[in-house]
Coordinates of N, CA and C in Angstrom, one line a residue:
Chain A
N3 N 129.4 60.9 185.6 CA 128.6 62.0 186.0 C 129.4 63.1 186.7
A4 N 130.5 63.5 186.0 CA 131.5 64.4 186.7 C 131.0 65.8 186.8
G5 N 130.4 66.4 185.8 CA 129.9 67.8 185.8 C 131.1 68.7 185.6
V6 N 131.4 69.6 186.6 CA 132.5 70.5 186.6 C 133.6 70.0 187.6
T7 N 134.8 69.8 187.1 CA 135.9 69.3 187.9 C 137.0 70.4 188.0
Q8 N 137.4 70.6 189.2 CA 138.4 71.6 189.5 C 139.6 70.9 190.2
T9 N 140.8 71.3 189.7 CA 142.0 70.8 190.4 C 143.0 72.0 190.5
P10 N 143.8 72.0 191.6 CA 143.7 71.2 192.8 C 142.6 71.7 193.7
K11 N 142.3 70.9 194.7 CA 141.3 71.3 195.7 C 141.9 72.2 196.8
F12 N 143.1 72.0 197.1 CA 143.8 72.8 198.1 C 145.2 73.1 197.5
Q13 N 145.7 74.3 197.8 CA 147.0 74.7 197.4 C 147.6 75.8 198.3
V14 N 148.8 75.7 198.7 CA 149.5 76.7 199.5 C 150.7 77.2 198.7
L15 N 150.7 78.5 198.5 CA 151.8 79.1 197.7 C 152.5 80.2 198.6
K16 N 153.7 80.5 198.2 CA 154.5 81.6 198.8 C 154.3 82.8 197.8
T17 N 154.3 84.0 198.4 CA 154.2 85.2 197.7 C 155.2 85.2 196.5
G18 N 154.7 85.5 195.3 CA 155.5 85.5 194.1 C 155.5 84.3 193.3
Q19 N 155.1 83.2 193.9 CA 155.0 81.9 193.1 C 153.8 82.0 192.1
S20 N 153.9 81.2 191.1 CA 152.8 81.1 190.1 C 152.2 79.8 190.2
M21 N 150.9 79.7 189.7 CA 150.2 78.5 189.6 C 149.0 78.6 188.7
T22 N 148.5 77.5 188.3 CA 147.3 77.4 187.4 C 146.3 76.5 188.0
L23 N 145.1 77.1 188.1 CA 143.9 76.3 188.5 C 143.2 75.8 187.3
Q24 N 143.0 74.5 187.3 CA 142.4 73.8 186.1 C 140.9 73.6 186.3
C25 N 140.1 73.7 185.3 CA 138.7 73.5 185.3 C 138.3 72.8 184.0
A26 N 137.5 71.7 184.2 CA 137.0 71.0 183.0 C 135.5 70.7 183.2
Q27 N 134.7 70.8 182.2 CA 133.3 70.4 182.3 C 133.0 69.4 181.2
D28 N 132.1 68.5 181.5 CA 131.7 67.5 180.5 C 130.3 67.6 180.1
M29 N 129.7 68.7 180.2 CA 128.3 68.9 179.8 C 128.1 69.6 178.5
N30 N 129.2 69.8 177.8 CA 129.1 70.5 176.5 C 128.6 71.9 176.5
H31 N 128.9 72.6 177.7 CA 128.5 73.9 177.9 C 129.4 74.9 177.1
N32 N 128.7 76.0 176.6 CA 129.5 77.0 175.9 C 130.2 78.0 176.8
S33 N 129.5 78.4 177.9 CA 130.1 79.4 178.8 C 130.7 78.9 180.0
M34 N 131.8 79.5 180.4 CA 132.5 79.1 181.6 C 133.0 80.3 182.4
Y35 N 133.1 80.2 183.7 CA 133.3 81.3 184.6 C 134.3 80.9 185.7
W36 N 135.0 81.9 186.1 CA 135.9 81.8 187.3 C 135.4 82.9 188.3
Y37 N 135.1 82.4 189.6 CA 134.7 83.3 190.6 C 135.7 83.1 191.8
R38 N 135.8 84.1 192.6 CA 136.5 84.0 193.9 C 135.5 84.3 195.0
Q39 N 135.6 83.6 196.1 CA 134.7 83.8 197.2 C 135.4 84.2 198.5
D40 N 135.1 85.3 199.0 CA 135.8 85.8 200.2 C 134.7 86.2 201.2
P41 N 135.0 86.0 202.5 CA 134.0 86.3 203.6 C 133.5 87.8 203.4
G42 N 132.2 87.9 203.4 CA 131.5 89.2 203.3 C 131.5 89.8 202.0
M43 N 132.2 89.2 201.0 CA 132.3 89.7 199.6 C 131.4 88.9 198.6
G44 N 130.9 87.8 199.1 CA 130.2 86.9 198.1 C 131.1 86.4 197.1
L45 N 130.5 86.1 195.9 CA 131.2 85.6 194.8 C 131.5 86.7 193.8
R46 N 132.7 86.9 193.5 CA 133.1 88.0 192.6 C 133.6 87.4 191.3
L47 N 133.2 87.9 190.2 CA 133.5 87.3 188.9 C 134.9 87.8 188.5
I48 N 135.8 86.8 188.2 CA 137.2 87.2 187.8 C 137.3 87.3 186.3
Y49 N 137.0 86.2 185.6 CA 136.9 86.2 184.2 C 135.8 85.3 183.8
Y50 N 135.4 85.4 182.5 CA 134.4 84.5 182.0 C 134.7 84.3 180.5
S51 N 134.1 83.2 180.0 CA 134.3 82.9 178.6 C 132.9 82.5 178.0
A52 N 132.4 83.4 177.2 CA 131.0 83.1 176.7 C 131.0 82.0 175.8
S53 N 132.0 81.8 175.1 CA 132.1 80.6 174.1 C 133.6 80.3 173.9
E54 N 133.8 79.2 173.3 CA 135.2 78.8 173.0 C 135.8 79.9 172.1
G55 N 137.1 80.3 172.5 CA 137.8 81.3 171.8 C 137.6 82.7 172.2
T56 N 136.7 82.9 173.2 CA 136.6 84.3 173.8 C 136.7 84.3 175.3
T57 N 137.3 85.3 175.8 CA 137.4 85.5 177.2 C 137.1 87.0 177.5
D58 N 136.6 87.3 178.7 CA 136.3 88.7 179.1 C 136.6 88.9 180.5
K59 N 136.9 90.1 180.9 CA 137.2 90.4 182.3 C 135.9 90.5 183.0
G60 N 135.9 90.1 184.3 CA 134.8 90.3 185.2 C 135.1 91.5 186.1
E61 N 134.6 91.3 187.4 CA 134.7 92.4 188.3 C 136.2 92.6 188.9
V62 N 136.9 91.5 189.0 CA 138.2 91.6 189.7 C 139.3 90.8 189.0
P63 N 139.6 91.3 187.8 CA 140.6 90.5 186.9 C 142.0 90.7 187.2
N64 N 142.4 91.8 188.0 CA 143.8 92.1 188.2 C 144.5 91.0 188.9
G65 N 145.7 90.6 188.3 CA 146.5 89.6 188.9 C 146.2 88.2 188.4
Y66 N 145.3 88.1 187.5 CA 144.9 86.8 186.9 C 144.9 86.8 185.4
N67 N 145.2 85.6 184.9 CA 145.0 85.4 183.4 C 144.2 84.1 183.2
V68 N 143.5 84.0 182.1 CA 142.8 82.8 181.8 C 143.1 82.3 180.4
S69 N 142.8 81.0 180.2 CA 142.9 80.4 178.9 C 141.7 79.5 178.7
R70 N 141.0 79.7 177.6 CA 139.9 78.8 177.2 C 140.6 77.8 176.2
L71 N 141.1 76.7 176.8 CA 141.9 75.8 176.0 C 141.1 75.2 174.9
N72 N 139.9 74.8 175.2 CA 138.9 74.2 174.2 C 137.6 74.4 174.9
K73 N 136.6 73.7 174.3 CA 135.2 73.9 174.8 C 135.1 73.4 176.3
R74 N 135.9 72.4 176.6 CA 135.7 71.7 177.9 C 136.5 72.4 179.0
E75 N 137.6 73.1 178.7 CA 138.6 73.5 179.7 C 138.8 75.0 179.8
F76 N 138.9 75.5 181.0 CA 139.0 76.9 181.2 C 139.9 77.1 182.4
S77 N 141.2 77.5 182.2 CA 142.1 77.6 183.3 C 142.3 79.0 183.8
L78 N 142.7 79.1 185.1 CA 143.0 80.4 185.7 C 144.4 80.4 186.2
R79 N 145.2 81.4 185.8 CA 146.6 81.4 186.2 C 146.9 82.7 187.0
L80 N 147.6 82.4 188.1 CA 148.2 83.5 189.0 C 149.7 83.5 188.6
E81 N 150.1 84.6 188.0 CA 151.5 84.7 187.6 C 152.4 85.0 188.8
S82 N 152.0 85.8 189.7 CA 152.9 86.1 190.8 C 151.9 86.3 192.0
A83 N 151.7 85.2 192.8 CA 150.7 85.2 193.8 C 151.0 86.2 194.9
A84 N 149.9 86.8 195.4 CA 149.9 87.8 196.5 C 149.0 87.3 197.6
P85 N 149.3 87.7 198.9 CA 148.4 87.3 200.0 C 147.0 87.7 199.7
S86 N 146.7 88.8 199.0 CA 145.3 89.2 198.7 C 144.6 88.2 197.8
Q87 N 145.3 87.3 197.2 CA 144.7 86.3 196.4 C 144.3 85.0 197.2
T88 N 144.5 85.0 198.5 CA 144.0 83.9 199.3 C 142.5 83.9 199.3
S89 N 141.9 82.8 198.8 CA 140.5 82.8 198.6 C 140.1 81.4 198.3
V90 N 138.8 81.2 198.1 CA 138.3 80.0 197.5 C 137.8 80.3 196.1
Y91 N 138.3 79.5 195.2 CA 138.0 79.8 193.8 C 137.0 78.8 193.2
F92 N 136.0 79.3 192.6 CA 135.0 78.4 192.0 C 135.0 78.6 190.4
C93 N 135.0 77.4 189.8 CA 134.7 77.4 188.3 C 133.3 77.0 188.1
A94 N 132.7 77.6 187.1 CA 131.3 77.2 186.8 C 131.1 77.2 185.3
S95 N 130.0 76.6 184.9 CA 129.7 76.6 183.5 C 128.2 76.6 183.3
R96 N 127.8 77.0 182.1 CA 126.3 76.9 181.7 C 126.2 76.9 180.2
P97 N 125.1 76.4 179.8 CA 124.9 76.3 178.3 C 125.3 77.5 177.5
G98 N 124.8 78.7 178.0 CA 125.2 80.0 177.4 C 124.7 80.1 176.0
G99 N 125.1 81.2 175.3 CA 124.6 81.4 174.0 C 123.2 82.0 174.0
L100 N 122.8 82.5 172.8 CA 121.5 83.2 172.8 C 120.3 82.3 173.1
A101 N 120.4 81.1 172.6 CA 119.2 80.2 172.8 C 119.1 79.7 174.2
T102 N 120.2 79.6 175.0 CA 120.1 79.0 176.3 C 120.7 79.9 177.4
A103 N 120.5 81.2 177.2 CA 121.0 82.2 178.2 C 120.3 82.0 179.5
R104 N 119.2 81.3 179.6 CA 118.5 81.2 180.8 C 119.0 80.1 181.7
G105 N 120.0 79.4 181.2 CA 120.5 78.3 182.0 C 121.2 78.7 183.3
E106 N 121.1 77.9 184.4 CA 121.7 78.2 185.6 C 123.2 77.8 185.5
L107 N 124.0 78.3 186.5 CA 125.4 77.9 186.6 C 125.5 76.5 187.3
F108 N 126.5 75.8 186.8 CA 126.8 74.5 187.4 C 128.2 74.7 188.0
F109 N 128.4 74.5 189.3 CA 129.6 74.8 190.0 C 130.5 73.6 190.2
G110 N 131.8 73.8 190.2 CA 132.7 72.9 190.7 C 132.7 72.9 192.2
E111 N 133.5 72.1 192.9 CA 133.6 72.0 194.3 C 134.4 73.1 195.0
G112 N 135.2 73.8 194.2 CA 136.0 74.9 194.7 C 137.5 74.5 194.9
S113 N 138.3 75.5 194.9 CA 139.8 75.3 195.1 C 140.2 76.3 196.2
R114 N 140.6 75.8 197.3 CA 141.0 76.7 198.4 C 142.5 77.0 198.2
L115 N 142.8 78.3 198.0 CA 144.2 78.7 197.8 C 144.6 79.6 199.0
T116 N 145.8 79.3 199.5 CA 146.4 80.2 200.6 C 147.7 80.7 200.0
V117 N 147.9 82.0 200.1 CA 149.2 82.6 199.7 C 149.8 83.2 201.0
L118 N 151.0 82.7 201.3 CA 151.7 83.1 202.5 C 152.7 84.3 202.2
Chain B
A28 N 125.5 98.8 183.7 CA 126.1 97.6 184.3 C 125.2 96.9 185.2
Q29 N 125.3 95.6 185.2 CA 124.4 94.8 186.1 C 125.0 94.8 187.5
S30 N 124.2 94.7 188.6 CA 124.7 94.6 189.9 C 123.5 94.0 190.8
V31 N 123.9 93.4 191.9 CA 123.0 92.8 192.8 C 123.3 93.3 194.2
T32 N 122.3 93.6 195.0 CA 122.5 94.0 196.4 C 121.6 93.1 197.3
Q33 N 122.3 92.5 198.3 CA 121.6 91.8 199.3 C 121.9 92.6 200.6
P34 N 120.9 93.3 201.1 CA 121.2 94.2 202.2 C 121.4 93.6 203.5
D35 N 120.9 92.4 203.7 CA 121.1 91.7 205.0 C 122.3 90.7 204.9
I36 N 123.3 91.0 205.8 CA 124.4 90.1 205.8 C 124.1 88.8 206.6
H37 N 123.4 89.0 207.7 CA 123.1 87.9 208.6 C 121.6 88.0 208.9
I38 N 120.9 86.9 209.0 CA 119.5 86.8 209.5 C 119.4 85.6 210.4
T39 N 118.7 85.8 211.5 CA 118.5 84.7 212.4 C 116.9 84.5 212.6
V40 N 116.5 83.3 212.4 CA 115.0 83.1 212.6 C 114.9 81.8 213.5
S41 N 113.7 81.7 214.1 CA 113.4 80.4 214.8 C 112.9 79.4 213.9
E42 N 113.2 78.1 214.2 CA 112.6 77.1 213.4 C 111.1 77.1 213.4
G43 N 110.5 77.0 212.2 CA 109.1 77.1 212.0 C 108.6 78.5 211.7
A44 N 109.4 79.5 211.9 CA 109.1 80.9 211.5 C 109.2 81.1 210.0
S45 N 108.6 82.1 209.5 CA 108.7 82.5 208.1 C 110.0 83.2 207.8
L46 N 110.3 83.2 206.6 CA 111.6 83.8 206.2 C 111.5 84.6 204.9
E47 N 112.1 85.8 204.9 CA 112.2 86.5 203.6 C 113.6 87.1 203.5
L48 N 114.3 86.8 202.5 CA 115.6 87.3 202.2 C 115.5 88.3 201.0
R49 N 116.1 89.4 201.2 CA 115.9 90.5 200.2 C 117.0 90.5 199.1
C50 N 116.6 90.9 197.9 CA 117.6 91.0 196.8 C 117.1 92.1 195.9
N51 N 117.9 93.1 195.6 CA 117.7 94.1 194.7 C 118.7 94.1 193.6
Y52 N 118.3 94.4 192.4 CA 119.2 94.3 191.2 C 119.2 95.5 190.4
S53 N 120.2 95.7 189.6 CA 120.3 96.8 188.7 C 120.6 96.2 187.3
Y54 N 119.8 96.5 186.4 CA 120.0 96.0 185.0 C 119.2 96.8 184.1
G55 N 119.6 97.0 182.8 CA 118.9 97.8 181.9 C 117.6 97.3 181.4
A56 N 117.5 96.0 181.4 CA 116.2 95.4 181.0 C 115.8 94.3 182.0
T57 N 114.8 93.6 181.7 CA 114.4 92.5 182.6 C 115.5 91.4 182.6
P58 N 116.1 91.2 183.7 CA 117.2 90.2 183.7 C 116.7 88.8 184.0
Y59 N 117.6 87.9 183.9 CA 117.4 86.6 184.4 C 117.9 86.6 185.9
L60 N 117.0 86.1 186.8 CA 117.3 86.2 188.2 C 117.3 84.8 188.8
F61 N 118.2 84.6 189.8 CA 118.5 83.3 190.4 C 118.7 83.4 191.9
W62 N 118.3 82.4 192.6 CA 118.7 82.2 194.0 C 119.5 80.9 194.1
Y63 N 120.6 81.0 194.8 CA 121.4 79.8 195.1 C 121.6 79.7 196.6
V64 N 121.9 78.4 197.1 CA 122.2 78.2 198.5 C 123.5 77.5 198.5
Q65 N 124.3 77.8 199.6 CA 125.6 77.2 199.8 C 125.7 76.7 201.2
S66 N 125.8 75.4 201.4 CA 126.0 74.9 202.8 C 127.5 75.0 203.0
P67 N 127.9 75.0 204.3 CA 129.3 75.1 204.7 C 130.2 74.1 203.9
G68 N 131.3 74.6 203.3 CA 132.3 73.8 202.6 C 131.8 73.2 201.3
Q69 N 130.6 73.6 200.9 CA 130.1 73.1 199.7 C 130.0 74.1 198.5
G70 N 129.7 73.6 197.3 CA 129.5 74.5 196.2 C 128.1 75.1 196.3
L71 N 127.7 75.7 195.3 CA 126.4 76.4 195.2 C 125.3 75.5 194.5
Q72 N 124.1 75.5 195.1 CA 123.0 74.8 194.5 C 121.9 75.7 194.1
L73 N 121.4 75.6 192.9 CA 120.3 76.4 192.5 C 119.0 76.1 193.3
L74 N 118.4 77.2 193.8 CA 117.1 77.0 194.4 C 115.9 77.3 193.5
L75 N 116.0 78.4 192.7 CA 115.0 78.8 191.8 C 115.5 79.8 190.8
K76 N 114.7 80.1 189.7 CA 115.1 81.0 188.7 C 113.9 81.7 188.1
Y77 N 114.1 82.9 187.6 CA 113.0 83.7 187.0 C 113.5 84.1 185.6
F78 N 112.7 83.9 184.6 CA 113.0 84.4 183.3 C 112.0 85.4 182.8
S79 N 110.7 85.0 182.8 CA 109.6 85.8 182.3 C 108.3 85.2 182.8
G80 N 107.2 85.8 182.5 CA 105.9 85.2 182.9 C 105.5 85.5 184.3
D81 N 105.0 84.4 184.9 CA 104.5 84.5 186.3 C 105.6 85.1 187.2
T82 N 105.3 86.1 187.9 CA 106.3 86.8 188.8 C 106.6 86.0 190.1
L83 N 105.8 85.0 190.4 CA 106.0 84.2 191.6 C 106.5 82.9 191.1
V84 N 107.7 82.6 191.5 CA 108.3 81.3 191.1 C 108.6 80.4 192.2
Q85 N 108.4 79.1 192.0 CA 108.6 78.1 193.0 C 109.9 77.4 192.8
G86 N 110.5 77.0 193.9 CA 111.8 76.3 193.8 C 111.8 75.1 194.6
I87 N 113.0 74.6 194.8 CA 113.2 73.4 195.6 C 113.1 73.7 197.1
K88 N 113.0 72.7 197.9 CA 113.0 72.8 199.4 C 111.9 73.8 199.9
G89 N 110.8 74.0 199.2 CA 109.8 74.8 199.7 C 110.0 76.3 199.6
F90 N 111.0 76.7 198.8 CA 111.3 78.1 198.6 C 110.5 78.7 197.5
E91 N 110.2 80.0 197.5 CA 109.6 80.7 196.4 C 110.2 82.1 196.4
A92 N 110.1 82.8 195.3 CA 110.6 84.1 195.1 C 109.6 84.9 194.2
E93 N 109.5 86.2 194.5 CA 108.6 87.1 193.7 C 109.4 88.2 193.0
F94 N 109.3 88.3 191.7 CA 109.9 89.3 191.0 C 109.0 90.5 190.9
K95 N 109.5 91.7 191.4 CA 108.8 92.9 191.4 C 109.6 93.9 190.5
R96 N 109.1 94.2 189.3 CA 109.8 95.0 188.4 C 109.9 96.5 188.9
S97 N 108.8 96.9 189.5 CA 108.7 98.3 190.0 C 109.7 98.6 191.1
Q98 N 110.1 97.6 191.8 CA 111.0 97.7 193.0 C 112.4 97.1 192.6
S99 N 112.6 96.6 191.5 CA 113.8 95.9 191.1 C 114.2 94.9 192.1
S100 N 113.2 94.1 192.6 CA 113.5 93.2 193.6 C 113.2 91.8 193.2
F101 N 113.8 90.9 193.9 CA 113.5 89.4 193.7 C 113.8 88.7 195.1
N102 N 112.8 88.9 196.0 CA 113.0 88.4 197.3 C 112.6 87.0 197.5
L103 N 113.4 86.3 198.3 CA 113.2 84.8 198.5 C 112.4 84.6 199.8
R104 N 111.4 83.7 199.7 CA 110.6 83.5 200.9 C 110.4 82.0 201.2
K105 N 110.2 81.7 202.4 CA 109.8 80.3 202.8 C 108.8 80.5 204.0
P106 N 107.7 79.8 204.0 CA 106.7 79.9 205.0 C 107.1 79.4 206.4
S107 N 107.9 78.3 206.4 CA 108.2 77.7 207.6 C 109.7 77.2 207.5
V108 N 110.6 77.7 208.2 CA 112.0 77.4 208.1 C 112.3 76.1 208.9
H109 N 113.2 75.3 208.4 CA 113.6 74.1 209.0 C 115.1 74.3 209.4
W110 N 115.6 73.6 210.4 CA 116.9 73.8 210.9 C 117.9 73.5 209.8
S111 N 117.6 72.6 208.8 CA 118.5 72.3 207.7 C 118.6 73.4 206.7
D112 N 117.8 74.5 206.8 CA 117.9 75.6 205.9 C 119.1 76.6 206.3
A113 N 119.7 76.3 207.4 CA 120.8 77.2 207.8 C 121.9 77.0 206.8
A114 N 122.3 78.2 206.2 CA 123.2 78.2 205.0 C 123.4 79.6 204.6
E115 N 124.2 79.8 203.5 CA 124.3 81.1 202.9 C 123.6 81.1 201.6
Y116 N 122.9 82.2 201.4 CA 122.0 82.3 200.2 C 122.5 83.5 199.4
F117 N 122.6 83.2 198.1 CA 123.1 84.2 197.1 C 122.0 84.4 196.0
C118 N 121.8 85.7 195.8 CA 121.0 86.2 194.7 C 121.9 86.5 193.5
A119 N 121.5 86.2 192.3 CA 122.4 86.4 191.1 C 121.5 87.0 190.0
V120 N 122.2 87.8 189.1 CA 121.5 88.3 187.9 C 122.3 87.9 186.7
G121 N 121.7 87.4 185.7 CA 122.3 87.0 184.5 C 121.9 88.0 183.3
A122 N 122.9 88.4 182.6 CA 122.6 89.2 181.4 C 121.8 88.4 180.4
T123 N 120.9 89.1 179.7 CA 120.0 88.4 178.7 C 120.5 88.6 177.3
S124 N 121.6 89.2 177.1 CA 122.2 89.3 175.8 C 123.7 89.6 175.9
G125 N 124.3 89.7 174.8 CA 125.7 90.0 174.8 C 126.5 88.8 175.2
T126 N 127.4 89.0 176.1 CA 128.3 88.0 176.6 C 127.8 87.2 177.8
Y127 N 126.6 87.5 178.2 CA 126.0 86.6 179.3 C 126.7 86.6 180.6
K128 N 127.1 87.8 181.0 CA 127.8 88.0 182.3 C 126.8 87.6 183.4
Y129 N 127.3 87.1 184.5 CA 126.5 86.5 185.6 C 127.1 87.0 186.9
I130 N 126.3 87.8 187.6 CA 126.9 88.5 188.8 C 126.1 88.1 190.0
F131 N 126.8 87.9 191.1 CA 126.2 87.5 192.4 C 126.2 88.7 193.4
G132 N 125.2 88.6 194.3 CA 125.2 89.5 195.5 C 126.2 89.0 196.5
T133 N 126.3 89.7 197.6 CA 127.3 89.4 198.6 C 126.9 88.3 199.6
G134 N 125.6 87.9 199.5 CA 125.1 86.7 200.3 C 124.5 87.1 201.6
T135 N 123.6 86.3 202.0 CA 122.9 86.4 203.3 C 123.1 85.1 204.1
R136 N 123.7 85.2 205.3 CA 123.9 84.0 206.1 C 122.7 83.8 207.0
L137 N 122.1 82.7 206.9 CA 120.9 82.4 207.7 C 121.2 81.4 208.8
K138 N 120.8 81.8 210.0 CA 121.0 81.0 211.2 C 119.6 80.6 211.7
V139 N 119.4 79.4 212.0 CA 118.1 78.9 212.5 C 118.2 78.4 213.9
L140 N 117.4 79.0 214.7 CA 117.3 78.7 216.2 C 116.3 77.5 216.4
A141 N 116.8 76.6 217.2 CA 115.9 75.4 217.5 C 114.8 75.8 218.5

């Protein structure tokens, strides 16, 4: 009964280093999302993938890249980390598509990233 | 473009008092609307959702929300707050077509006084 699994849960990087946050869901959902959560800013959408093979920019995509590897997996990559990317990152999924656009998001437990 | 505004950053209420958290949205059509709750260090949990039909929707933990199209609002209410309701609450709007973008408000942190 895993749902949405994110790895790693915690990570400390130095400025300029790169890393990839991994996300996998086992609910056969079409749509997947990456958000970042910062105090006073709520959750801001970084990238999303409405279905396998497609990705779109959200509100704050600069400095990030994503890959929808297959229907289950949606990774977020920081090519050159900056202190401004210190945040808690959440991956989420939902059924998506025209027939199930009403579905709520199912969230992972979050990944706390610190960039020094 | 869709957007969500939660005008109250912090709200403090006494246990047993009523609660209303405000949410205003911007969207070209009737959106799908959601309220989530986040306890400290946790992920987000769905409280309730609105798609169509009856404008008053019931959720878990005794919460309800009312959709008012004329005011572009979807306010969350609870008649009597419990200490365990202390958390952060997020309103979200989901697009009803296209690529199904899903946007959150900035959240309202609720403090409950004993």
